[in-house]
Short mmCIF file of C-alpha atoms and ligand atoms in Angstrom, two decimals:
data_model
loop_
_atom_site.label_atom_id
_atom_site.label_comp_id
_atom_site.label_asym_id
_atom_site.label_seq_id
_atom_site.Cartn_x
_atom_site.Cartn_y
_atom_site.Cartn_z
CA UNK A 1 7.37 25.88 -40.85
CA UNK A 2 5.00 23.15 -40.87
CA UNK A 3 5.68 19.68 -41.96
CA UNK A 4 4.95 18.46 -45.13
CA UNK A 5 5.50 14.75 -46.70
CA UNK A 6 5.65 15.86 -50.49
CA UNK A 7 7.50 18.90 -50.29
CA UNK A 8 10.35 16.57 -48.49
CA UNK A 9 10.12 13.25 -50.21
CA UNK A 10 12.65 13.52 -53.58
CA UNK A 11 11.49 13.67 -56.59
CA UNK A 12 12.54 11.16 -58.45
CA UNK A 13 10.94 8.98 -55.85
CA UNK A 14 7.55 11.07 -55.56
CA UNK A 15 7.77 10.03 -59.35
CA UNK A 16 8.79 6.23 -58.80
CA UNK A 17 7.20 3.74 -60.66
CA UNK A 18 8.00 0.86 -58.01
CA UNK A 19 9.17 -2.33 -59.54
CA UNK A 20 6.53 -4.87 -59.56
CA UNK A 21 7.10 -8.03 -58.63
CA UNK A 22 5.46 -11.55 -59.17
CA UNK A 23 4.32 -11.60 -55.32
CA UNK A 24 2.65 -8.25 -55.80
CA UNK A 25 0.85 -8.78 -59.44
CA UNK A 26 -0.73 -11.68 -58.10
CA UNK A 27 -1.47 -12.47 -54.20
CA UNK A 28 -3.85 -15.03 -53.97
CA UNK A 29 -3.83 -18.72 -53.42
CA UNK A 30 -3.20 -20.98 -56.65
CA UNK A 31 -2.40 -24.53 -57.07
CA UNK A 32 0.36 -24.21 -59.54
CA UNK A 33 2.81 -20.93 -59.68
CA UNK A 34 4.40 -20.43 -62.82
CA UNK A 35 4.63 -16.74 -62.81
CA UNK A 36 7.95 -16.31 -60.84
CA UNK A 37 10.45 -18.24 -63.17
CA UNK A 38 11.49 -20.32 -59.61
CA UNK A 39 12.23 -23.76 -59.89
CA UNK A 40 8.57 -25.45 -59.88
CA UNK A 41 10.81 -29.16 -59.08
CA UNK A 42 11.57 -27.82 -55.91
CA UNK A 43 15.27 -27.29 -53.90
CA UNK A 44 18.08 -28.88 -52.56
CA UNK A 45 16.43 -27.69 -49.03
CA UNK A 46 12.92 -29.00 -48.00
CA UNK A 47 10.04 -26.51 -47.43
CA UNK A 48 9.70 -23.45 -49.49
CA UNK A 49 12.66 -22.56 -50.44
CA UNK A 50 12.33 -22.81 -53.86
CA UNK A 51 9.43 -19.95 -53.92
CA UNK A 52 10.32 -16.09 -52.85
CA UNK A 53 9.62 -15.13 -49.88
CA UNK A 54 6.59 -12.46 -48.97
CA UNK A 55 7.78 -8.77 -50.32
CA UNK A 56 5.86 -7.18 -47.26
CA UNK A 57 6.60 -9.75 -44.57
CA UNK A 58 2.95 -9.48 -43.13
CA UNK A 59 3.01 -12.91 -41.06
CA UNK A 60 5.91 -11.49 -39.03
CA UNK A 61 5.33 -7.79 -39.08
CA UNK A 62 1.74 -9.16 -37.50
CA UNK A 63 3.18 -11.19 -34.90
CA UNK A 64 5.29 -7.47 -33.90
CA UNK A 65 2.44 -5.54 -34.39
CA UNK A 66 1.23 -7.94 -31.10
CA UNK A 67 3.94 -7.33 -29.45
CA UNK A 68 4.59 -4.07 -29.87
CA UNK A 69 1.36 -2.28 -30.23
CA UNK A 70 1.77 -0.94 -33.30
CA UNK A 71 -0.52 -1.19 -36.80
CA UNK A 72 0.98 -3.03 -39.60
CA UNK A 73 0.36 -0.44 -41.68
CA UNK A 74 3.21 1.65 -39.79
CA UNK A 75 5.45 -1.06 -39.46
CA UNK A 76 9.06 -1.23 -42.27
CA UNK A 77 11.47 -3.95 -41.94
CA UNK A 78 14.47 -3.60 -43.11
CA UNK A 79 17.85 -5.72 -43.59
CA UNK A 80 18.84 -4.99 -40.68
CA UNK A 81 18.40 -1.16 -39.37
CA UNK A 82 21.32 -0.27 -41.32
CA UNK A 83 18.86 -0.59 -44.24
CA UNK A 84 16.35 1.41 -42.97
CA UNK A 85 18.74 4.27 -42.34
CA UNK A 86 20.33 3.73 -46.57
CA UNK A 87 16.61 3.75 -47.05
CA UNK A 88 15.62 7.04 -45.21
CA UNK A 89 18.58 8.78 -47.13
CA UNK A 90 17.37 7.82 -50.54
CA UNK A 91 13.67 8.52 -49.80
CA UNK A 92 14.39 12.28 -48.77
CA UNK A 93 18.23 13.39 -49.43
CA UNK A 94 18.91 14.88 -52.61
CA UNK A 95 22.83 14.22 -53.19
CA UNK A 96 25.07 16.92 -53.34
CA UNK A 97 22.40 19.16 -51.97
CA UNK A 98 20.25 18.36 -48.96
CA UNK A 99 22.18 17.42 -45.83
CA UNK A 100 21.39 15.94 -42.60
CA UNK A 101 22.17 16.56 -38.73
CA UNK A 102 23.86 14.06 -36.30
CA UNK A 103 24.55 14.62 -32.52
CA UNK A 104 28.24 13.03 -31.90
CA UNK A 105 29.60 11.07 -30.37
CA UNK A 106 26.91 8.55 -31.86
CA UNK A 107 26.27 5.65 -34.27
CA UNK A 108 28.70 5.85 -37.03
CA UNK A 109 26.41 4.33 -39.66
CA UNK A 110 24.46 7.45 -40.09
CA UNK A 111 27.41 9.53 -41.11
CA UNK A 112 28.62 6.00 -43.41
CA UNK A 113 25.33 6.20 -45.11
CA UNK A 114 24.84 9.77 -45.94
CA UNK A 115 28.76 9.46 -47.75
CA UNK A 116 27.20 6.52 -49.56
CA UNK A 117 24.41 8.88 -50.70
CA UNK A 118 26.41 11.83 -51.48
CA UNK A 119 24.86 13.89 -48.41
CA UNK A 120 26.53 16.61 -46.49
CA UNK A 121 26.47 16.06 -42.52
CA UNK A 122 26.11 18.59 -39.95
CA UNK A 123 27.55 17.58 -36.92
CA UNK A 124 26.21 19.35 -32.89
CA UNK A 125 28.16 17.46 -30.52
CA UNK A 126 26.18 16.42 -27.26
CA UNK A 127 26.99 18.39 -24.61
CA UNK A 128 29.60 16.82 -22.29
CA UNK A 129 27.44 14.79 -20.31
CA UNK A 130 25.97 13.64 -23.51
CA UNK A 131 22.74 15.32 -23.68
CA UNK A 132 20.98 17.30 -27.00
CA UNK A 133 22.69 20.81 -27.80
CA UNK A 134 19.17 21.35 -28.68
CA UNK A 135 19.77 25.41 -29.54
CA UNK A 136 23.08 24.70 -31.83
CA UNK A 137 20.62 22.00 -33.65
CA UNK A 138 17.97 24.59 -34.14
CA UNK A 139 20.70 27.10 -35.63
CA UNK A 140 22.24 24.19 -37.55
CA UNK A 141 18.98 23.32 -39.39
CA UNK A 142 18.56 25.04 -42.84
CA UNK A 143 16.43 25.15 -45.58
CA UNK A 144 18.00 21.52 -47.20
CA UNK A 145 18.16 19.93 -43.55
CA UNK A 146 15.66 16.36 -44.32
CA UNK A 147 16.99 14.72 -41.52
CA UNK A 148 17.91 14.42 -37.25
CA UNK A 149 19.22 11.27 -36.05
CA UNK A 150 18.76 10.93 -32.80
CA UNK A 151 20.06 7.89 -30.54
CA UNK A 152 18.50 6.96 -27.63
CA UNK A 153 19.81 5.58 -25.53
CA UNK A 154 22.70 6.26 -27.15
CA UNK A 155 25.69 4.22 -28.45
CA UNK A 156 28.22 4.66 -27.39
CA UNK A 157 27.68 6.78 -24.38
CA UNK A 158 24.70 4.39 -23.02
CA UNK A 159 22.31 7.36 -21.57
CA UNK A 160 18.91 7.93 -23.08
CA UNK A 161 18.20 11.03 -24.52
CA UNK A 162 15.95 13.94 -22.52
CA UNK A 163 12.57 13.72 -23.64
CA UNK A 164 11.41 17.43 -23.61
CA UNK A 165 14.46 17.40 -26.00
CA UNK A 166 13.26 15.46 -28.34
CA UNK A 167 9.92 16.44 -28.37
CA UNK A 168 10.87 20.37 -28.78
CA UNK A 169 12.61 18.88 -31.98
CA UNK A 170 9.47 17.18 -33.19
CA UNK A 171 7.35 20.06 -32.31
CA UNK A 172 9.59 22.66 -34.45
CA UNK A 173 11.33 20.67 -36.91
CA UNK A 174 10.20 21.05 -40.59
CA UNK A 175 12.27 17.72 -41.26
CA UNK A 176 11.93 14.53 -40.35
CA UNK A 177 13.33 13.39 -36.56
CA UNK A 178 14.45 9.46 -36.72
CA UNK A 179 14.97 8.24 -33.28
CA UNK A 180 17.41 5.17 -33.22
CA UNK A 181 16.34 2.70 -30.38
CA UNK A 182 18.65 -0.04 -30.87
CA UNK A 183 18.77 -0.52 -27.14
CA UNK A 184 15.47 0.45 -25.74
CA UNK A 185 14.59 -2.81 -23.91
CA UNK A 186 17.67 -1.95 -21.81
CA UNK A 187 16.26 1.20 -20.69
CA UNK A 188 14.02 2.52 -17.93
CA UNK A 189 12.25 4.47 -20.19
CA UNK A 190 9.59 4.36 -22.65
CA UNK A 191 9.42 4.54 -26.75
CA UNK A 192 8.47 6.86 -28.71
CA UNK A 193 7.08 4.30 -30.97
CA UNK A 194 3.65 5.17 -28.96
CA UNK A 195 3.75 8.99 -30.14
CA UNK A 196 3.90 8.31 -33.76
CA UNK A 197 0.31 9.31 -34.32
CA UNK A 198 1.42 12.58 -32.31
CA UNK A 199 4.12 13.15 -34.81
CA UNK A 200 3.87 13.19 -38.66
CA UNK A 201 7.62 13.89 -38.70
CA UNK A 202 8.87 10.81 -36.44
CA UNK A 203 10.64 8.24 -37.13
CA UNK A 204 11.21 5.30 -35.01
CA UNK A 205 13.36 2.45 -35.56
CA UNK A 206 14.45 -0.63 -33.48
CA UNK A 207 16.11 -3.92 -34.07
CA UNK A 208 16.16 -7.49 -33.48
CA UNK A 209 19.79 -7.31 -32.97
CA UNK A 210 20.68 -6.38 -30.05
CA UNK A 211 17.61 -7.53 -27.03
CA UNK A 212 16.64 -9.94 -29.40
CA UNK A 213 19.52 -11.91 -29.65
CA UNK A 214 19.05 -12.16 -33.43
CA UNK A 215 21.73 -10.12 -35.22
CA UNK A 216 22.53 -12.57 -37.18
CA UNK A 217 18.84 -12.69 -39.13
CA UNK A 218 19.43 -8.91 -39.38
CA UNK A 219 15.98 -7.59 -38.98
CA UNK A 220 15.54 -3.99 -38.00
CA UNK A 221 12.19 -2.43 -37.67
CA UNK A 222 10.65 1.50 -38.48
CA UNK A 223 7.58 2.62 -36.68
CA UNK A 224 5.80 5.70 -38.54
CA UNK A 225 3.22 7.54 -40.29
CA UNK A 226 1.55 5.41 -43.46
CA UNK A 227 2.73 8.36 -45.61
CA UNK A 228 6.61 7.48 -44.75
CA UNK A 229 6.22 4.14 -44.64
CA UNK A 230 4.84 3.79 -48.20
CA UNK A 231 7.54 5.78 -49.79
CA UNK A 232 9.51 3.55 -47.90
CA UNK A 233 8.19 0.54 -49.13
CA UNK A 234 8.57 1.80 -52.62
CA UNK A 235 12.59 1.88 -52.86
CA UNK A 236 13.55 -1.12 -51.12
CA UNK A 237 14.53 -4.15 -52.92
CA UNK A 238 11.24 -5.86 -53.29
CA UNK A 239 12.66 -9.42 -51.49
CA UNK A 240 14.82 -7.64 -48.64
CA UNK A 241 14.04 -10.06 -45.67
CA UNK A 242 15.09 -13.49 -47.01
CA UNK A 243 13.12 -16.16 -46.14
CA UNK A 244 15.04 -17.87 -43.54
CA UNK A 245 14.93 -14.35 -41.30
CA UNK A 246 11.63 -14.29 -42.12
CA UNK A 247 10.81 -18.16 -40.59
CA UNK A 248 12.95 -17.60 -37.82
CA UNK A 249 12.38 -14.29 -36.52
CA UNK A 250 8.66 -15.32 -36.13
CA UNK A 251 9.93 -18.58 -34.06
CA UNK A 252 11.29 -16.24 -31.20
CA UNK A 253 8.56 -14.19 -31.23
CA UNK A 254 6.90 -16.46 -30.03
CA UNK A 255 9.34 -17.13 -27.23
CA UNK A 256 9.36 -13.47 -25.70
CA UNK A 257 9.12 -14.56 -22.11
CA UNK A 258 12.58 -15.81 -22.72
CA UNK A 259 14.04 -12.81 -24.12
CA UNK A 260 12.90 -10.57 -21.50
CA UNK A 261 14.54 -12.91 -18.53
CA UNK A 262 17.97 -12.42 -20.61
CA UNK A 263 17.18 -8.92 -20.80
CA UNK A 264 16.32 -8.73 -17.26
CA UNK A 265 19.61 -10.95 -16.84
CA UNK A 266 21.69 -8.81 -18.67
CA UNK A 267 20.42 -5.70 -16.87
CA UNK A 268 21.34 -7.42 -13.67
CA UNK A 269 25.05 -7.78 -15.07
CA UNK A 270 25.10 -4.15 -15.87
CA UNK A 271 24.57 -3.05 -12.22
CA UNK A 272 27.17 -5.90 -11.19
CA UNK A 273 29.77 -4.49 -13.32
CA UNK A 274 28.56 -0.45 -12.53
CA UNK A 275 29.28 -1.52 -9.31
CA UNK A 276 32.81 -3.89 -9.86
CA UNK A 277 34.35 -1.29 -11.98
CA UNK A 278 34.53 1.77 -10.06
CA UNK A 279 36.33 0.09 -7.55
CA UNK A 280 39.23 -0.84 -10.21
CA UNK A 281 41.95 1.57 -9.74
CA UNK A 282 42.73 2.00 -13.60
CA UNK A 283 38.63 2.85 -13.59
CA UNK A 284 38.41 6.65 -13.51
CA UNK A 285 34.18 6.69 -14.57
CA UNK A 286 31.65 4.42 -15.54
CA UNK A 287 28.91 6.67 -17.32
CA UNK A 288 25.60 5.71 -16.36
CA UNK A 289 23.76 3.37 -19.02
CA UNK A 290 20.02 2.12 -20.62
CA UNK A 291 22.19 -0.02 -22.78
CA UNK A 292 23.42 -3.67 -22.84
CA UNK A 293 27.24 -1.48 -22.64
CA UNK A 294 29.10 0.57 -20.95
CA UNK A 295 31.02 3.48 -21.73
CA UNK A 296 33.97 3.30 -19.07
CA UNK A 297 36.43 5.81 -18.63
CA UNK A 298 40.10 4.05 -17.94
CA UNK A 299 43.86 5.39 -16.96
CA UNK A 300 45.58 4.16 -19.95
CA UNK A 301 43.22 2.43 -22.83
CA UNK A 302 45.29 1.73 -25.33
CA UNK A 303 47.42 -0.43 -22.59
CA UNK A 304 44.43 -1.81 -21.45
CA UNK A 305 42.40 -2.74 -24.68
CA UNK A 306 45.90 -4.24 -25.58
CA UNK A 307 45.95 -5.80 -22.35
CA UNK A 308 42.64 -7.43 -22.45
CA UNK A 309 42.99 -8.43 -26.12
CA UNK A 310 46.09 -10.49 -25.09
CA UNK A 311 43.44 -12.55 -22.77
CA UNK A 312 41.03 -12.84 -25.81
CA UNK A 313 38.98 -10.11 -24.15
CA UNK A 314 38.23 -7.98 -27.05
CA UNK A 315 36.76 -4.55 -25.79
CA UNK A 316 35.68 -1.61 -27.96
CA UNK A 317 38.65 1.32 -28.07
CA UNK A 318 36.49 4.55 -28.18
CA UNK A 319 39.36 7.06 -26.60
CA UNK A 320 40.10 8.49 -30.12
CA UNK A 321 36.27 9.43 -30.36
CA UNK A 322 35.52 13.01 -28.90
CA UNK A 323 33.74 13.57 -25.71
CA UNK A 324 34.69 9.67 -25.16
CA UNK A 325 38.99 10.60 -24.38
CA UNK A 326 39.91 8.00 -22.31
CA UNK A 327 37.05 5.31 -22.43
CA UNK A 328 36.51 1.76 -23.78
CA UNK A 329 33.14 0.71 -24.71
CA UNK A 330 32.17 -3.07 -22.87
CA UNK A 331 29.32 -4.71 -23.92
CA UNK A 332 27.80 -6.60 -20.58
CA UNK A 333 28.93 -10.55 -21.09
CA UNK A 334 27.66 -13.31 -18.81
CA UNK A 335 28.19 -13.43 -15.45
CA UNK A 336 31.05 -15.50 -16.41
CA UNK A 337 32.37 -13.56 -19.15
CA UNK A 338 31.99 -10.45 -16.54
CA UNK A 339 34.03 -12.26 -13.69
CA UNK A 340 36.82 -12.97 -16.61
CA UNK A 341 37.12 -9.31 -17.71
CA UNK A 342 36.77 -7.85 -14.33
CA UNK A 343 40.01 -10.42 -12.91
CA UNK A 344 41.83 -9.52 -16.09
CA UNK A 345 41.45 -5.11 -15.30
CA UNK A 346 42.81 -6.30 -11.53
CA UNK A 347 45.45 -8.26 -12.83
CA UNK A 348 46.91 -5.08 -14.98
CA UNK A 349 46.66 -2.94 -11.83
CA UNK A 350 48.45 -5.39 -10.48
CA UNK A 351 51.77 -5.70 -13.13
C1 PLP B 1 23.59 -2.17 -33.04
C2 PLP B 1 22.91 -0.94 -33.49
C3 PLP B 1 21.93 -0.98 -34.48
C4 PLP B 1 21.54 -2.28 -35.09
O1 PLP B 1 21.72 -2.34 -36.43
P1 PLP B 1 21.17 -3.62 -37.22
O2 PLP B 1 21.54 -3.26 -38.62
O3 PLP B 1 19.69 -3.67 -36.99
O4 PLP B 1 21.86 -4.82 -36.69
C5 PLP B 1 21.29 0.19 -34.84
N1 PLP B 1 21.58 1.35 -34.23
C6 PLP B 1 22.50 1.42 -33.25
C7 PLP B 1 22.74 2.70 -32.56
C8 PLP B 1 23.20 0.28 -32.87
O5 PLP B 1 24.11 0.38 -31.90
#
């Protein structure tokens, strides 16, 4: 089955008159605005504040377009990539009728979102060593399937997804294939943000959370076709990135030499503690990662996350999640932070 946009897109939203706001009935340069009801004295705060911000961001999703290599025109931001996903759901999930596919153990917003939405989820577990089932996905996909999330690499195991995977996915897939790449500037390999000209049917999406250092701003980020990015653009809430985000996020742009020494930093601190841990004794595995994590396999976890949070470590429990029995998620810290947690597993072998 081949892909097509309008079959998949819903309805109602095919049939969306979009609201329209001040900022998009009028977009040129005037000396006195007086078509937004804002307050034309001004606001407690200097600059701008008093006016609302750009709908379509286009100073900042220019200054990523730079960076990244990608046309504007292909570029959604969201409120954070947790509003890209909501956003993806309403676009092409019917409620109580179309459902979507997600490869466990993974993200748990996807599977938040589509209850929000009303949207039944298949679940195809990786395999054990956390690779695509990609057969039980192909017999899992039916007639109402809209969407794949994929994670790669993925959280929480760390390990990027097999390419040929993915790609035989993309290639076969009547639905659309969203690719979550949170943590791609931790990984040695490339994103598939480059193939979405290859790909009518691909989603990308990334974040200034995590490499970024900007979680806080929330700004996540979907590369794709015009066509999906349109229909995006016509559901979200026309002001979603807030001004401030907006101001800000295109201040560290600017300053990208410094983010990629912490990322190289941090990736440095990953092989430290890939390294430290195994040698632990209550370390049974440290899973290889492409994240800014690790998904570590430990004797007791319970004891230990307990442990740790007594030292005002505080350590992600994943040992109730399947495929993960056993393990703690660690983000990397500083080389400080590192030494700290590292002492503190010692000192519980040692009680
Ligand atoms: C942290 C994370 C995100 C980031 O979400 P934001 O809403 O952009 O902060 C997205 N996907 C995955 C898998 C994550 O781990």
């Amino acid at each position: 089955m081949s892909f097509n946009l309008d079959l998949l897109v819903r309805p109602n939203i095919k049939n969306l008159v979009p609201y329209s706001s001040a900022r998009d009935e009028f977009k040129g340069e005037a000396s006195i605005y007086l078509d937004a009801n804002e307050n034309s004295f001004g606001s407690p705060l200097t600059k701008w504040y008093n006016r609302y911000p750009d709908p379509l961001q286009v100073k900042l999703k220019e200054k990523l377009s730079e960076i990244k290599g990608i046309q504007v025109e292909n570029m959604f931001l969201g409120n954070g990539s947790d509003e890209c996903i909501d956003i993806l759901f309403r676009a092409f999930c019917e409620p109580a009728i179309d459902n979507i596919i997600i490869c466990p153990p993974t993200y748990g917003m996807y599977e938040v979102s589509a209850n929000i939405n009303d949207v039944k989820v298949k679940k195809v577990p990786l395999t054990p060593d956390f690779g695509l089932n990609v057969p039980a996905i192909a017999d899992a996909v039916d007639d109402n399937t809209k969407l794949i999330f994929l994670c790669s690499p993925n959280n929480p195991s760390g390990n990027s997804l097999d390419r040929i995977d993915i790609e035989v996915l993309l290639n076969n897939y009547h639905g659309i294939v969203v690719i979550d790449e949170a943590y791609i500037n931790f990984s040695r390999f490339r994103s598939f943000s480059r193939e979405i000209a290859e790909y009518p049917n691909l989603v990308v999406m990334q974040t200034l959370s995590k490499a970024w250092g900007l979680a806080a701003l929330r700004v996540g980020m979907c590369f794709a076709s015009t066509g999906i990015i349109n229909i995006m653009n016509r559901i979200k809430p026309p002001y979603n990135i807030n001004q401030a985000s907006q101001e800000l996020a295109l201040q560290a742009l600017d300053r990208v030499g410094e983010v990629n020494e912490m990322i190289r930093e941090i990736v440095r601190e990953r092989s430290v503690l890939e390294e430290e841990l195994p040698k632990l004794g209550v370390v049974e595995h440290v899973y290889p990662s492409d994240g800014n994590f690790l998904l570590v396999r430990v004797t007791t976890p319970r004891e230990i996350y307990s442990y740790l949070l007594g030292k005002g470590i505080v350590v992600r429990d994943r040992s109730r999640v399947q495929l993960c029995e056993g393990c703690l998620r660690i983000t990397v810290g500083t080389p400080d932070e590192n030494k700290i947690l590292l002492e503190a597993l010692s000192e519980f072998q040692a009680q």
